[in-house]
């Protein structure tokens, strides 16, 4: 393996020639990019943040599904419809979040502990990133990390006021704030995941990801 790697690197070096790297030029170019981050961002596209997020999260590359809702009170009915359409039992692992607990789940068998191979879990994202169709979760008393990775079907509530245009916007909001033990940046569903240390960056554990985008009216 090391011989193959060295052979590849030698070919790269040969293609590049013996050009030296001017550290000052590299530093100057990097500073120019940092001075105008908007110049390096993709065009935002047409439509609202919700429109752009939905376009990205339902794209073939991300492969999630979406239901748009006009109020949080509609979430249980949307979850019911999702389960019925797939022949699933009306049983869910519900994230112990106050906004979710306040809803009417009387038609469901509800538990908060997420087991291995949990059929369905319902949670709420802290943020959504329109640029990539990603969901941001912070671990804490109201969110166990494994709740994002163990269920087969993960239904995620995303209030529209928690949508951000770019990933850098989330970074700016998080800067200077106390960080949780785990930050999950989730883009789509794959059935596999990589977990490294206290920061999880990778594929979504559940096989199916369904996002309920709730329009919040001012």
Coordinates of C-alpha atoms in Angstrom, one line a residue, residues 23-138:
X23 CA 4.1 31.2 1.4
X24 CA 3.4 34.9 1.2
X25 CA 1.4 34.4 -2.0
X26 CA -0.7 31.6 -0.4
X27 CA -1.3 33.8 2.7
X28 CA -2.4 36.7 0.6
X29 CA -4.8 34.6 -1.5
X30 CA -6.3 33.1 1.7
X31 CA -6.8 36.5 3.2
X32 CA -8.5 37.8 0.1
X33 CA -11.0 34.9 0.3
X34 CA -11.6 35.5 3.9
X35 CA -12.1 39.2 3.3
X36 CA -15.1 38.6 1.0
X37 CA -16.7 35.2 1.9
X38 CA -19.8 36.0 -0.2
X39 CA -17.6 35.8 -3.3
X40 CA -16.9 32.1 -2.6
X41 CA -20.5 31.1 -1.8
X42 CA -22.8 29.6 -4.4
X43 CA -25.7 31.8 -5.5
X44 CA -28.6 31.5 -3.1
X45 CA -31.1 30.6 -5.8
X46 CA -34.7 31.6 -6.1
X47 CA -37.5 31.2 -3.5
X48 CA -37.6 31.3 0.2
X49 CA -35.2 29.6 2.6
X50 CA -37.7 26.9 3.0
X51 CA -38.0 26.4 -0.7
X52 CA -34.3 26.2 -1.1
X53 CA -33.9 23.8 1.8
X54 CA -36.6 21.5 0.5
X55 CA -35.1 21.5 -3.0
X56 CA -31.8 20.4 -1.6
X57 CA -33.0 17.9 1.0
X58 CA -35.2 16.1 -1.6
X59 CA -32.6 16.1 -4.3
X60 CA -31.3 12.6 -5.4
X61 CA -28.0 13.2 -3.6
X62 CA -29.6 13.8 -0.2
X63 CA -32.7 11.6 -0.8
X64 CA -34.9 12.7 2.1
X65 CA -38.7 13.3 1.9
X66 CA -40.5 16.4 3.1
X67 CA -44.0 17.5 4.3
X68 CA -44.7 21.2 4.7
X69 CA -47.0 22.2 7.6
X70 CA -48.5 25.5 8.6
X71 CA -48.4 25.0 12.4
X72 CA -46.7 22.8 15.0
X73 CA -50.1 21.4 16.0
X74 CA -50.2 19.6 12.6
X75 CA -47.1 17.5 13.4
X76 CA -48.8 14.5 15.0
X77 CA -51.2 14.1 12.1
X78 CA -48.3 14.3 9.6
X79 CA -46.5 11.6 11.6
X80 CA -49.7 9.5 11.6
X81 CA -50.0 9.9 7.8
X82 CA -46.3 8.9 7.3
X83 CA -46.7 5.8 9.4
X84 CA -50.0 4.7 7.8
X85 CA -48.6 5.2 4.2
X86 CA -45.8 2.8 5.1
X87 CA -47.8 0.2 7.0
X88 CA -46.0 1.1 10.3
X89 CA -47.4 0.8 13.8
X90 CA -48.5 4.0 15.5
X91 CA -45.6 3.7 18.0
X92 CA -42.8 6.3 18.2
X93 CA -39.7 7.1 20.2
X94 CA -40.3 10.8 20.9
X95 CA -37.4 13.2 21.6
X96 CA -38.0 14.6 25.1
X97 CA -38.2 18.2 23.8
X98 CA -40.8 20.5 25.4
X99 CA -42.1 21.7 22.0
X100 CA -42.8 18.1 21.0
X101 CA -44.1 17.0 24.3
X102 CA -46.7 19.8 24.2
X103 CA -48.3 18.3 21.1
X104 CA -51.2 15.8 21.1
X105 CA -49.8 12.3 20.8
X106 CA -52.8 10.5 22.2
X107 CA -53.2 8.5 19.1
X108 CA -49.7 7.0 19.5
X109 CA -47.9 4.7 21.8
X110 CA -45.1 7.0 22.9
X111 CA -41.8 6.3 24.6
X112 CA -38.6 8.4 25.0
X113 CA -35.8 5.8 25.0
X114 CA -34.5 4.9 21.6
X115 CA -33.7 1.3 21.3
X116 CA -31.4 -0.4 18.8
X117 CA -33.3 -0.9 15.5
X118 CA -36.0 1.5 16.7
X119 CA -38.7 1.5 14.0
X120 CA -39.6 5.2 14.2
X121 CA -38.2 8.2 16.1
X122 CA -39.5 11.7 16.0
X123 CA -37.2 14.6 16.8
X124 CA -36.7 18.3 16.3
X125 CA -33.7 19.9 14.6
X126 CA -32.0 23.0 16.1
X127 CA -31.1 24.4 12.7
X128 CA -31.5 23.6 9.0
X129 CA -28.9 24.6 6.4
X130 CA -30.6 25.6 3.0
X131 CA -27.3 25.4 1.1
X132 CA -26.8 21.7 1.7
X133 CA -30.1 20.4 3.1
X134 CA -28.4 19.6 6.3
X135 CA -29.9 19.3 9.8
X136 CA -28.0 20.5 12.9
X137 CA -28.5 18.8 16.3
X138 CA -26.9 19.5 19.7

